[in-house]
Short mmCIF file of C-alpha atoms and ligand atoms in Angstrom, two decimals:
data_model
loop_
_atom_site.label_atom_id
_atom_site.label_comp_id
_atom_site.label_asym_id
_atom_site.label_seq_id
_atom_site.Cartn_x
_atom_site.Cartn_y
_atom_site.Cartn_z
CA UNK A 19 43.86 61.23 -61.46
CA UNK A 20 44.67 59.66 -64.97
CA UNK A 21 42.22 59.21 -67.27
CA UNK A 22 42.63 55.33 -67.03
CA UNK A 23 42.04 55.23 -63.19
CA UNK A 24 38.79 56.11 -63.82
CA UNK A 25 37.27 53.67 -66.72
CA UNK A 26 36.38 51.33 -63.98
CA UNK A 27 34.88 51.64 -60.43
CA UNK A 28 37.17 51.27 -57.36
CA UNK A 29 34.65 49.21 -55.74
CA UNK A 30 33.78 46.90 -59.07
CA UNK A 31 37.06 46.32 -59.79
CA UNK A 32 38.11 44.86 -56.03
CA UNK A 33 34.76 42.63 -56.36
CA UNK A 34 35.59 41.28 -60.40
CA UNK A 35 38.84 40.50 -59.26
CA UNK A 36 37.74 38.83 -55.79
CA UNK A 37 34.80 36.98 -56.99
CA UNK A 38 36.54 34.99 -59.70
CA UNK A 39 39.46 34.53 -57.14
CA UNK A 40 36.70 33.17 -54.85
CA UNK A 41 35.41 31.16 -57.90
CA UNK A 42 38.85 30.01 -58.66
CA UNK A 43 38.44 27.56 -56.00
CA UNK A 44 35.70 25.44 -57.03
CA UNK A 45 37.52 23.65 -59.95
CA UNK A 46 39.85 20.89 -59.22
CA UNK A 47 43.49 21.06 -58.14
CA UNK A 48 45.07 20.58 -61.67
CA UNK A 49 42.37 23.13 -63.13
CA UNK A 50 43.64 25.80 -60.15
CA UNK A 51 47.41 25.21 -60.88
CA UNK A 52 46.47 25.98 -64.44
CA UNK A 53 44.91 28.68 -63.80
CA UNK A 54 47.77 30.36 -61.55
CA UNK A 55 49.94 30.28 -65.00
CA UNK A 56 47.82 32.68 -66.61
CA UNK A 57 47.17 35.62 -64.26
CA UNK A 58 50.85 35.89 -63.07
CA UNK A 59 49.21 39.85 -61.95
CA UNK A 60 47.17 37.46 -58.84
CA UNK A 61 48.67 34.33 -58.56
CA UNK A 62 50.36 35.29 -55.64
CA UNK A 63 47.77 36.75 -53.58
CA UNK A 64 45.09 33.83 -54.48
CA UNK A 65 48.03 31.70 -53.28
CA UNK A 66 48.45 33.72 -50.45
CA UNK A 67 44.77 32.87 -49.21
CA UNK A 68 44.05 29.53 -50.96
CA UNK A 69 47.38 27.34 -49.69
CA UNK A 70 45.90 27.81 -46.28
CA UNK A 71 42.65 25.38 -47.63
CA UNK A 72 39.37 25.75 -46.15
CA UNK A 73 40.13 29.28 -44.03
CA UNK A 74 41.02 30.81 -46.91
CA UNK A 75 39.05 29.76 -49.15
CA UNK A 76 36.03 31.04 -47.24
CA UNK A 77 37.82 34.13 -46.39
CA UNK A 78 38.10 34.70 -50.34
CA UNK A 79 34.69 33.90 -50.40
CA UNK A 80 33.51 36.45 -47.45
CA UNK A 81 35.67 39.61 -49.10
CA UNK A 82 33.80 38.56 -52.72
CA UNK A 83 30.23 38.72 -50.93
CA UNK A 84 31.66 41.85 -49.14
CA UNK A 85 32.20 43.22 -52.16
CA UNK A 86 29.23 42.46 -53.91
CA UNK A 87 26.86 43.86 -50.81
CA UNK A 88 28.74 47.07 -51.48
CA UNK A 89 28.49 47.25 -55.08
CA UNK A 90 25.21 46.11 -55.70
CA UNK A 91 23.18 47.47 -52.48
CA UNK A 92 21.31 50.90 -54.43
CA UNK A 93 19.90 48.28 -56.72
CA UNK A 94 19.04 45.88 -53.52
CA UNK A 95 17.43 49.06 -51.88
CA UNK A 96 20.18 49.16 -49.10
CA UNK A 97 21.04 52.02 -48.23
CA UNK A 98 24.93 52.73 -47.77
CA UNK A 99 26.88 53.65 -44.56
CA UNK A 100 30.24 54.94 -45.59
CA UNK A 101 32.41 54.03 -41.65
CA UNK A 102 35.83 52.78 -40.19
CA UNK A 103 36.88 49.93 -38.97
CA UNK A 104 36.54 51.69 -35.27
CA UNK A 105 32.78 51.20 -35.83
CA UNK A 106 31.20 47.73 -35.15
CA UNK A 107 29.11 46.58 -37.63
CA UNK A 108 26.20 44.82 -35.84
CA UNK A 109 24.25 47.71 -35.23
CA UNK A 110 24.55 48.87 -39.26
CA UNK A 111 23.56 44.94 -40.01
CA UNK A 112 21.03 45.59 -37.50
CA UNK A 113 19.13 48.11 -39.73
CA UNK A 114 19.19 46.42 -42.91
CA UNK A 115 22.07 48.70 -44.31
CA UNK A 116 25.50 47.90 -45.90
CA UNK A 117 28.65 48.91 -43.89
CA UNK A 118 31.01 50.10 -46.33
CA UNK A 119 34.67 50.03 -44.54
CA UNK A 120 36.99 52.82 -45.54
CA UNK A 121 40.20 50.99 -44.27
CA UNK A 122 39.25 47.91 -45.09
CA UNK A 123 38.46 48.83 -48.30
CA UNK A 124 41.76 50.42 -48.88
CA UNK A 125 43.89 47.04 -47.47
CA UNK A 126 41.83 45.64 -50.42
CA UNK A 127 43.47 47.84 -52.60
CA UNK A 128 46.65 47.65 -51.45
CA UNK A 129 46.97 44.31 -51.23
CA UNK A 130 45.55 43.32 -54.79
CA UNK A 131 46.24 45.99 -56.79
CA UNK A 132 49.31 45.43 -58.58
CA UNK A 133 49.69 49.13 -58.87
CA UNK A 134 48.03 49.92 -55.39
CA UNK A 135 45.79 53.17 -54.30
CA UNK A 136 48.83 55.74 -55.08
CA UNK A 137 46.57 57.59 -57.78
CA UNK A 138 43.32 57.25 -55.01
CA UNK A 139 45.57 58.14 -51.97
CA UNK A 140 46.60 61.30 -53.99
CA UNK A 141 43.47 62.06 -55.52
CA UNK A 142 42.30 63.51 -52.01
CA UNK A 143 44.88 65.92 -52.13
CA UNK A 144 44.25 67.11 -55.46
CA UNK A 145 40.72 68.06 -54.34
CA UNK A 146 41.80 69.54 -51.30
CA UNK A 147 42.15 67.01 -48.25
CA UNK A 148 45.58 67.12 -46.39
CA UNK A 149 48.50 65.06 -47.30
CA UNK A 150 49.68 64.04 -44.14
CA UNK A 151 46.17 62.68 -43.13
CA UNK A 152 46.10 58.65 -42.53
CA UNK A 153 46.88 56.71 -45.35
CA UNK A 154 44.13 54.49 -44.10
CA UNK A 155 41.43 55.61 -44.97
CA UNK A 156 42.63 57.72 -48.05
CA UNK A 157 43.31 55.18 -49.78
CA UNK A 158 40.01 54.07 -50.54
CA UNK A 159 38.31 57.84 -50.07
CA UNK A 160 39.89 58.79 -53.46
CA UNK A 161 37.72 56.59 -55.42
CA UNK A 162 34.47 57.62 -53.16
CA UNK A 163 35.50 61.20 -54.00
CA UNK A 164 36.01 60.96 -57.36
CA UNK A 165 33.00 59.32 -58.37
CA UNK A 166 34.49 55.82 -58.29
CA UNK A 167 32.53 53.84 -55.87
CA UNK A 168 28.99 53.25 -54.62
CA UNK A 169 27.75 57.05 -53.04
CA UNK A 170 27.22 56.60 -49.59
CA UNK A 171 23.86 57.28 -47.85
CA UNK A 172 25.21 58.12 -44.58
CA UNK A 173 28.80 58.86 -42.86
CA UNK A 174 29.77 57.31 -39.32
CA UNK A 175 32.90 58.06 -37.50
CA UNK A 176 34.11 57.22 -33.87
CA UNK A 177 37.46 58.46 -33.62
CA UNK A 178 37.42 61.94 -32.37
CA UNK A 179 39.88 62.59 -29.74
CA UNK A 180 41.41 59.24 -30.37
CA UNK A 181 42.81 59.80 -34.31
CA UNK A 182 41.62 63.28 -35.31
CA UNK A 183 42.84 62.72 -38.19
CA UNK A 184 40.84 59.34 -38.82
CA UNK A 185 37.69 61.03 -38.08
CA UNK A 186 38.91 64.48 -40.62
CA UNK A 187 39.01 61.85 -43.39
CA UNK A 188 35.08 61.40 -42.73
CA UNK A 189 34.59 64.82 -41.89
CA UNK A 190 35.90 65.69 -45.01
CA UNK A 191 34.09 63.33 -47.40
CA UNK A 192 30.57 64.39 -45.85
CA UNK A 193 31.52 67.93 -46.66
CA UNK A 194 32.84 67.28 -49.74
CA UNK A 195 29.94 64.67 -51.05
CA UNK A 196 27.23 66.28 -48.84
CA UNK A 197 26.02 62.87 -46.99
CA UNK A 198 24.74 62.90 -43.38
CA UNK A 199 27.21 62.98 -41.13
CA UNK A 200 27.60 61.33 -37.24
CA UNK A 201 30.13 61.04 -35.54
CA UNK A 202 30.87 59.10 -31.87
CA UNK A 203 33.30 60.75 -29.79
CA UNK A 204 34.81 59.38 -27.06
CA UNK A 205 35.93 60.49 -23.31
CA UNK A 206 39.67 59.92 -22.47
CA UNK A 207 38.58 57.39 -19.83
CA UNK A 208 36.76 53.94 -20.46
CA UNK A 209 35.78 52.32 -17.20
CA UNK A 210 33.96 54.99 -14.99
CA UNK A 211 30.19 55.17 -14.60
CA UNK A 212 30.51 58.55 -16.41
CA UNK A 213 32.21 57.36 -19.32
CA UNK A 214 29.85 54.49 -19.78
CA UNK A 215 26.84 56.80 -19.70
CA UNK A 216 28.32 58.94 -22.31
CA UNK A 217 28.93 56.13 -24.31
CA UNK A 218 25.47 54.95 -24.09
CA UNK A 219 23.41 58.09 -24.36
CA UNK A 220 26.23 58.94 -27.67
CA UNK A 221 25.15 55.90 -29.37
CA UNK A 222 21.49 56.15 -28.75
CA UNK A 223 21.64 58.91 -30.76
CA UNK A 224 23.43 57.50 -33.54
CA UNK A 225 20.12 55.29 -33.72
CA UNK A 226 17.87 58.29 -34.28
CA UNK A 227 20.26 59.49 -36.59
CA UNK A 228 20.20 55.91 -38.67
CA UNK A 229 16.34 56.28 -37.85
CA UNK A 230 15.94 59.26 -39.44
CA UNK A 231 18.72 59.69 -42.45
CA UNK A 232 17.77 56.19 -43.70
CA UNK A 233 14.08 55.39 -42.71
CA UNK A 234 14.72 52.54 -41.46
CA UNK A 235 14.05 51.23 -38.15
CA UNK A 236 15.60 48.85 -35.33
CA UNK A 237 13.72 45.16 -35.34
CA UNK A 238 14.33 43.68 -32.21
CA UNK A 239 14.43 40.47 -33.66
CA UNK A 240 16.75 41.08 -36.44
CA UNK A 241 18.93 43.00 -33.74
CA UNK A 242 19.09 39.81 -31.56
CA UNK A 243 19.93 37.59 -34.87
CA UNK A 244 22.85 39.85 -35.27
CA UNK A 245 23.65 40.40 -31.35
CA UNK A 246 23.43 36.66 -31.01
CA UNK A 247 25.65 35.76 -33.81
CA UNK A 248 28.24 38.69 -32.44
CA UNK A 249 28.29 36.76 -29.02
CA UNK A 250 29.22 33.13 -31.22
CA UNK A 251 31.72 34.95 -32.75
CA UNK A 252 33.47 36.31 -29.58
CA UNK A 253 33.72 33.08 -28.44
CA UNK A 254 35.39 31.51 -31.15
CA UNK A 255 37.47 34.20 -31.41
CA UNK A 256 38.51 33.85 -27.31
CA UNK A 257 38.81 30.04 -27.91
CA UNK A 258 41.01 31.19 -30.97
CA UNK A 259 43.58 33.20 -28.80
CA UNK A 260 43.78 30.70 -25.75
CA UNK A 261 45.43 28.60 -27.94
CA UNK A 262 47.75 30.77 -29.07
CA UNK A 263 49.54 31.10 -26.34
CA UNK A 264 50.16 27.36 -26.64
CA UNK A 265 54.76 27.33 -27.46
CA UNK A 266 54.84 26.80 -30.66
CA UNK A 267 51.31 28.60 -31.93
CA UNK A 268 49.05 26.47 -33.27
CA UNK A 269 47.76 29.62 -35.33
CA UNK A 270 49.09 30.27 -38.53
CA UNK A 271 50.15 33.98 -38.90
CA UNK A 272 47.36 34.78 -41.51
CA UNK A 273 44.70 34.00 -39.65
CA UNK A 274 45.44 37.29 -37.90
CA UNK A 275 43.80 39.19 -41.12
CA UNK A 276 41.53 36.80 -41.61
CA UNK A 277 40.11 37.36 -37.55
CA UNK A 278 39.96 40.96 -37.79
CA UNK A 279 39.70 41.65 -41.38
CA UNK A 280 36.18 39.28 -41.69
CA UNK A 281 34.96 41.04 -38.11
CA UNK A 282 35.62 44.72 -39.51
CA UNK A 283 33.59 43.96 -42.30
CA UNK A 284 31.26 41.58 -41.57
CA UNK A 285 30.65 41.47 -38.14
CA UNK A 286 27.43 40.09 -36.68
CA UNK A 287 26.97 37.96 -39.80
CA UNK A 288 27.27 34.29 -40.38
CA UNK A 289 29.65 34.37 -43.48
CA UNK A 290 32.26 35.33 -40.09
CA UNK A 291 30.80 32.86 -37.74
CA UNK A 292 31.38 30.05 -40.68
CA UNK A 293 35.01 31.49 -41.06
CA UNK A 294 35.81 31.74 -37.46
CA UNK A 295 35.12 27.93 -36.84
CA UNK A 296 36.88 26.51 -39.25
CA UNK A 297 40.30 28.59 -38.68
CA UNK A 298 39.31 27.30 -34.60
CA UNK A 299 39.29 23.64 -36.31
CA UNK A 300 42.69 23.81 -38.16
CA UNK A 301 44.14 25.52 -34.79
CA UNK A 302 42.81 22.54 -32.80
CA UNK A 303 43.93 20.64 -35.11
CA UNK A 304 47.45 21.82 -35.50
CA UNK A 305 47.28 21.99 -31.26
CA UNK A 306 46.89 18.34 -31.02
CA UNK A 307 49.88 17.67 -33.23
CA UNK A 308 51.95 20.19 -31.60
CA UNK A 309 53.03 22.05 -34.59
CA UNK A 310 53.34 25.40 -35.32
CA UNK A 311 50.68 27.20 -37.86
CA UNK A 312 53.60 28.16 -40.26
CA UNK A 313 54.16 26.13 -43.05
CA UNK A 314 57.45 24.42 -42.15
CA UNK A 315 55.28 23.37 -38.70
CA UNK A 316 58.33 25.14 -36.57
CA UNK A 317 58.41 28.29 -34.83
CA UNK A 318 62.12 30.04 -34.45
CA UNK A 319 60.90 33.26 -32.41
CA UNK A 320 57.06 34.98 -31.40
CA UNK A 321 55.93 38.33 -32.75
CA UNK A 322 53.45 40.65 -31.73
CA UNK A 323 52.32 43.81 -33.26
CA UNK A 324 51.51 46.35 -30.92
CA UNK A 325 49.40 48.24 -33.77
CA UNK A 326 48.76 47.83 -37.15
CA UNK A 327 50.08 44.99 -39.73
CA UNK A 328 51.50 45.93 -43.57
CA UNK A 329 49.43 45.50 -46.23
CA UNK A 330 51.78 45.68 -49.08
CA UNK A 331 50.80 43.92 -52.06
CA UNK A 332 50.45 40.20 -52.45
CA UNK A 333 50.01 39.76 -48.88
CA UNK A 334 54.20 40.03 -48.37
CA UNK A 335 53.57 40.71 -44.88
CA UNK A 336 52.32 37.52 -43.84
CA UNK A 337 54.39 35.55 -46.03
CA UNK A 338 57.63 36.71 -44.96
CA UNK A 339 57.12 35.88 -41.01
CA UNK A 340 55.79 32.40 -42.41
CA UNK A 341 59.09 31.76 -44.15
CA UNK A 342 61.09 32.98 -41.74
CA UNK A 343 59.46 30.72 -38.98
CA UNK A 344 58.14 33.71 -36.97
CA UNK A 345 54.20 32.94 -35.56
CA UNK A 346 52.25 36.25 -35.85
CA UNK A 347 50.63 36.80 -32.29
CA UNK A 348 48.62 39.83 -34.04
CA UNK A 349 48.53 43.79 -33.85
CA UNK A 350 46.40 45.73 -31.72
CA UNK A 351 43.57 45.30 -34.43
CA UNK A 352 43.23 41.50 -32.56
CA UNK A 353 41.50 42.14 -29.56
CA UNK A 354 38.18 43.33 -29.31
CA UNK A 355 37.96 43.14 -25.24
CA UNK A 356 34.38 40.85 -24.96
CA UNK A 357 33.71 39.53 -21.83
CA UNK A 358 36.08 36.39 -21.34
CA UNK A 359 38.91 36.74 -23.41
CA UNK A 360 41.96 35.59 -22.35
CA UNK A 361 43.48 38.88 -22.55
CA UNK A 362 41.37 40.08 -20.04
CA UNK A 363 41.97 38.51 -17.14
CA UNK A 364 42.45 40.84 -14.25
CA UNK A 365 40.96 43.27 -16.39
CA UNK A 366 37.74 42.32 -16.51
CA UNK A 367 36.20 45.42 -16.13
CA UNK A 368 37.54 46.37 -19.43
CA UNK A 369 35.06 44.11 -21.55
CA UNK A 370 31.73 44.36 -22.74
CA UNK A 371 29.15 41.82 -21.86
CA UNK A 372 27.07 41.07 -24.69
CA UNK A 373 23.20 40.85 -23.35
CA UNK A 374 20.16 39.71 -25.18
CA UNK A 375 17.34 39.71 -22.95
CA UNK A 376 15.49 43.23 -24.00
CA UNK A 377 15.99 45.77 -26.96
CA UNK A 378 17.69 48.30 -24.03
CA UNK A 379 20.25 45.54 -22.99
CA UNK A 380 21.23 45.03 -26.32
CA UNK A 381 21.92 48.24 -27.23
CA UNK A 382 23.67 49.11 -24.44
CA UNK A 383 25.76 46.16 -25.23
CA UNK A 384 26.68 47.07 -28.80
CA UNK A 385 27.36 50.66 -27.71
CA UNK A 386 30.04 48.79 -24.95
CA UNK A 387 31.21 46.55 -27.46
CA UNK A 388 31.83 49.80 -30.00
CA UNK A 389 33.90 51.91 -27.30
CA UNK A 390 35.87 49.02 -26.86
CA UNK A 391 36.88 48.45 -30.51
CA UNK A 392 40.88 48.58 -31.50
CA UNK A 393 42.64 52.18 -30.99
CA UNK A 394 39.26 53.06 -29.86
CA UNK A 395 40.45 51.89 -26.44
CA UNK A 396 43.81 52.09 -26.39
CA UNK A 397 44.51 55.58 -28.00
CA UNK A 398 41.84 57.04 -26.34
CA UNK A 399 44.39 58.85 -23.18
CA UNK A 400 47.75 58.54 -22.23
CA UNK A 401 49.45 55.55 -23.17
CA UNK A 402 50.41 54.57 -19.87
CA UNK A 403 47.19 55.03 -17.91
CA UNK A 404 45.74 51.91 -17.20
CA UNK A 405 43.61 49.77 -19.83
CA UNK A 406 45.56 51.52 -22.79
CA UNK A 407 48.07 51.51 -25.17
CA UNK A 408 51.15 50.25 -22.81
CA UNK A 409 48.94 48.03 -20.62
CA UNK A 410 47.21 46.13 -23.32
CA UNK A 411 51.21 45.91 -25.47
CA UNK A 412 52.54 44.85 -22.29
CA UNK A 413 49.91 42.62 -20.93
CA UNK A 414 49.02 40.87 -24.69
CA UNK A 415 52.88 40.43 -24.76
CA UNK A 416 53.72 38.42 -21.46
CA UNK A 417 50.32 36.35 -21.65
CA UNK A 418 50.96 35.43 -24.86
CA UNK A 419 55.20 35.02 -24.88
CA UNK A 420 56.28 37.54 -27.32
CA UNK A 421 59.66 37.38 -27.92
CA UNK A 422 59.82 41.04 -29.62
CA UNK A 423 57.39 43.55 -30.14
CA UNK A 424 57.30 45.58 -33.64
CA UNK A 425 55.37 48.83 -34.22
CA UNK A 426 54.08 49.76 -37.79
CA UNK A 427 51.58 52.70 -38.35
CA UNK A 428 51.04 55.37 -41.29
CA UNK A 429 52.77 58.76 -41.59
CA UNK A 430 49.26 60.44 -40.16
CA UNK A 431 49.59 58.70 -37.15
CA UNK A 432 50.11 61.79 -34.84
CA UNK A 433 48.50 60.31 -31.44
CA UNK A 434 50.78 56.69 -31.90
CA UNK A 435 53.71 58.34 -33.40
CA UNK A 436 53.62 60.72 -30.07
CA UNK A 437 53.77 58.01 -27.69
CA UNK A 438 55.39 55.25 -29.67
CA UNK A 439 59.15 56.15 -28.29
CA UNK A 440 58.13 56.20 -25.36
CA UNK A 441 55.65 52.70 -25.27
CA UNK A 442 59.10 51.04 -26.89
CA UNK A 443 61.13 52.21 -23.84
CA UNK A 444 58.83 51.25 -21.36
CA UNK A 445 58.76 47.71 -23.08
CA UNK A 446 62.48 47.56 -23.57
CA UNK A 447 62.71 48.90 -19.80
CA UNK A 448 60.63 45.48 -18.84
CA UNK A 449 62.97 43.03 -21.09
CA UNK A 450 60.94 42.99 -24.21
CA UNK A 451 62.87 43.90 -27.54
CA UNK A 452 60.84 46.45 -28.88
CA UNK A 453 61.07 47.93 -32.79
CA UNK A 454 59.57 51.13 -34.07
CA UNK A 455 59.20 50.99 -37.87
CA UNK A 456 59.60 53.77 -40.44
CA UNK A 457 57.23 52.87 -42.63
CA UNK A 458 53.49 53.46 -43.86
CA UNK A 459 51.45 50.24 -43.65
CA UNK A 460 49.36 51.34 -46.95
CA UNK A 461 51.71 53.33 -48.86
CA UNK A 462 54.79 51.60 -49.98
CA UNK A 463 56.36 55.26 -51.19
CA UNK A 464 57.11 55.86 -47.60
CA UNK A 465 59.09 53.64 -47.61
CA UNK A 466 59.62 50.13 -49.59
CA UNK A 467 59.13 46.70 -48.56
CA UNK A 468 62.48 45.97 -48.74
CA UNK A 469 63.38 48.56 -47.09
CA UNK A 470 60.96 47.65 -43.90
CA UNK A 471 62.26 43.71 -44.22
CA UNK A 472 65.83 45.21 -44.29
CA UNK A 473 65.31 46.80 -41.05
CA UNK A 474 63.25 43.70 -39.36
CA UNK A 475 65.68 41.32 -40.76
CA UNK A 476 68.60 43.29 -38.87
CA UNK A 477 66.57 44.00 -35.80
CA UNK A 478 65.87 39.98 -35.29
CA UNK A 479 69.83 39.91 -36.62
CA UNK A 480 71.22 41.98 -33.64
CA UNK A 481 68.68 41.65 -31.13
CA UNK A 482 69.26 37.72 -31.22
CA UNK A 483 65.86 36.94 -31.41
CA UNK A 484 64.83 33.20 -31.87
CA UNK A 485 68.76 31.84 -31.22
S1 SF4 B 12 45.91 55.93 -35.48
FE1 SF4 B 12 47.08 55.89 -37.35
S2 SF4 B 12 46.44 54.10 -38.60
FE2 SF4 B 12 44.93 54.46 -36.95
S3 SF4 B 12 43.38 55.63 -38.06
FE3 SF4 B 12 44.75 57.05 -36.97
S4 SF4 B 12 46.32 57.69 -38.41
FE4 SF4 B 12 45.25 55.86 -39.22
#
């Protein structure tokens, strides 16, 4: 790593330059417009969030306080739990800690970072990790490895069996930085009695591992703050995708981040609640005026992504299906599978019930609610046994009137890049125009973004999408 990379702290930079884009907000419109002149570097990502008013704003505002939590939790007395974005938070908020997000933290990177997490994402290799591991979560591991972050307390994984090489990259970093190390692992089936006691017992031992790493222990009243603010949150977020299977979507396409991004990190906590009612209130909103959530108000043609988005900087991603009139449906990363979401009809016995009533029935709930978590359901067994990969593409798809389906991963995607041909057949095979991309969501070496629009703007081309 160059000897610049490492004046400043991966983590400290992300919150400087996210707290005064947060702060950016609070002047006046003229004093904002001013503003964007002089940091030509950001303009584009503050735009990105802030043109989208309120939502954004307090998205901005909840990846600042994120941020901060992470940054500033040693001298808070927090103690740290480095984890992935397979791992619920409640629980964590639960015991008083700080969740510190690997992937999130790299899509942080990635997308503000002029220069991006190239020097992190190699810096595990130079120090030994593999190269062809997920881009994920090395992009932010470089800067835990090296020094350049907060040092995590405690390590938890849950992707054994489902991304091996997901749960290597934690492996790895809590042999490399010597931290306490737990890991979930998961059965390839979801639904049976079996599975569901494994599941349970699994995560009651994660507690006595919190228990005992951090010292802290489980308050059953703080637990049924968070548990109860987790249950709001579904519910918005169920009222959220009803309506977007309104023709045109009410929803604009960023609020797909902005849904799963604020529950990977925060989870259980209020700052999300806040954020998930007012992106329900501009959806009503745009509902009852039957207009699309992209800027022109029009919707040409329906995506959904049946895994994960692109994070390339500036937020292009997003951006580029607003202008060209395309409503996100969301990836994979969308659905969370709590008891009454519209994507679960018929499939109800493939959602978690959150209960509140004793400290037993709310763990048991967050240990449901954690198995269920994105790729942690669907990637778990074959893609084409029932409840995963093809079932929930296919079933997301019709309920929600997608008129293609894309697919974007990393290059260490072995488990989705096995199955992926064969998930776009069976989708083509059932009339739904189905695109594998090249590409690596957080590493734009792979291949460029103009290279991925290139090939989306000539799959909508021949595949006469939206005509
Ligand atoms: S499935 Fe792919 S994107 Fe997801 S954690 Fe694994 S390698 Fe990374």
């Amino acid at each position: 790593m160059r000897r610049e990379s490492r004046e400043y702290n991966y983590d400290w930079m992300l919150w400087s330059i996210l707290d005064h884009a947060a702060k950016s907000c609070d002047g006046t419109k003229k004093e904002y417009e001013n503003l964007c002149t002089l940091i030509p570097h950001f303009r584009d990502v503050l735009d990105a969030l802030v043109r989208h008013g309120e939502p954004g704003r307090l998205f901005l505002n909840l990846l600042s306080d994120y941020c901060q939590r992470c940054i500033s939790a040693h001298d808070n007395g927090k103690k740290v739990a480095l984890t992935s974005f397979c791992v619920a938070t409640p629980i964590l908020y639960a015991f008083d800690m700080v969740p510190v997000c690997l992937e999130a933290m790299t899509v942080l990177g990635t997308i503000v970072l002029k220069r991006g997490t190239a020097e992190y994402l190699d810096y595990c290799c130079e120090v030994g990790f593999t190269e062809t591991s997920c881009s994920a979560q090395r992009g932010a591991l470089g800067a835990f490895l090296a020094g350049l972050a907060v040092r995590p307390d405690i390590i938890v994984c849950d992707s054994p069996g489902i991304c091996d090489t997901n749960a290597n990259s934690f492996a790895f970093a809590s042999s490399y930085l010597d931290i306490p190390f737990y890991q979930l692992n998961y059965p390839p089936s979801l639904t049976d009695e079996r599975a569901t006691r494994y599941h349970r017992e699994d995560f009651k031992n994660l507690i006595v591992f919190i228990q005992e790493q951090t010292g802290n222990t489980l308050d059953e009243d703080v637990l049924r703050t968070v548990v109860e603010e987790t249950k709001k949150q579904d519910n918005l977020a169920s009222e959220l995708l009803e309506l977007q299977r309104i023709v045109p979507s009410p929803v604009p396409g960023i609020y797909d981040l902005l849904l799963y991004g604020g529950k990977f990190m925060t989870g259980g906590l209020k700052i999300y609640t806040t954020l998930l009612e007012s992106m329900l209130e501009t959806v009503k909103r745009n509902a009852e005026r039957g207009v699309s959530g992209t800027t022109s108000s029009r919707e040409k043609a329906r995506g959904l992504f049946c895994y994960i988005d692109h994070y390339t900087t500036n937020m292009r991603f997003w951006d580029w299906m607003d202008y060209n009139e395309i409503a996100h449906l969301g990836s994979l990363l969308f659905t969370f599978w709590q008891e009454g979401a519209v994507y679960a009809e018929d499939h109800e016995n493939e959602t978690y019930r959150i209960e509140t009533d004793t400290m037993d029935t709310m763990i048991d709930s967050l240990a449901d609610q954690m198995s269920r978590m994105p790729m942690v359901k669907q990637i778990r067994g074959p893609y084409d046994a029932p409840g995963m990969w093809l079932d929930d593409s296919l079933g997301a798809a019709r309920l929600l009137h997608a008129d293609f389906v894309a697919y974007i991963g990393t290059m260490g995607c072995r488990n989705t890049w096995g199955m992926v041909k064969l998930l776009a057949r069976d989708l083509e095979n059932r009339g739904i125009p189905t695109m594998v991309l090249y590409v690596d969501a957080f590493d734009d070496r792979i291949a460029s973004w103009e290279a991925m629009t290139d090939k989306m703007d000539e799959f909508i081309a021949l595949r006469r999408i939206g005509l």
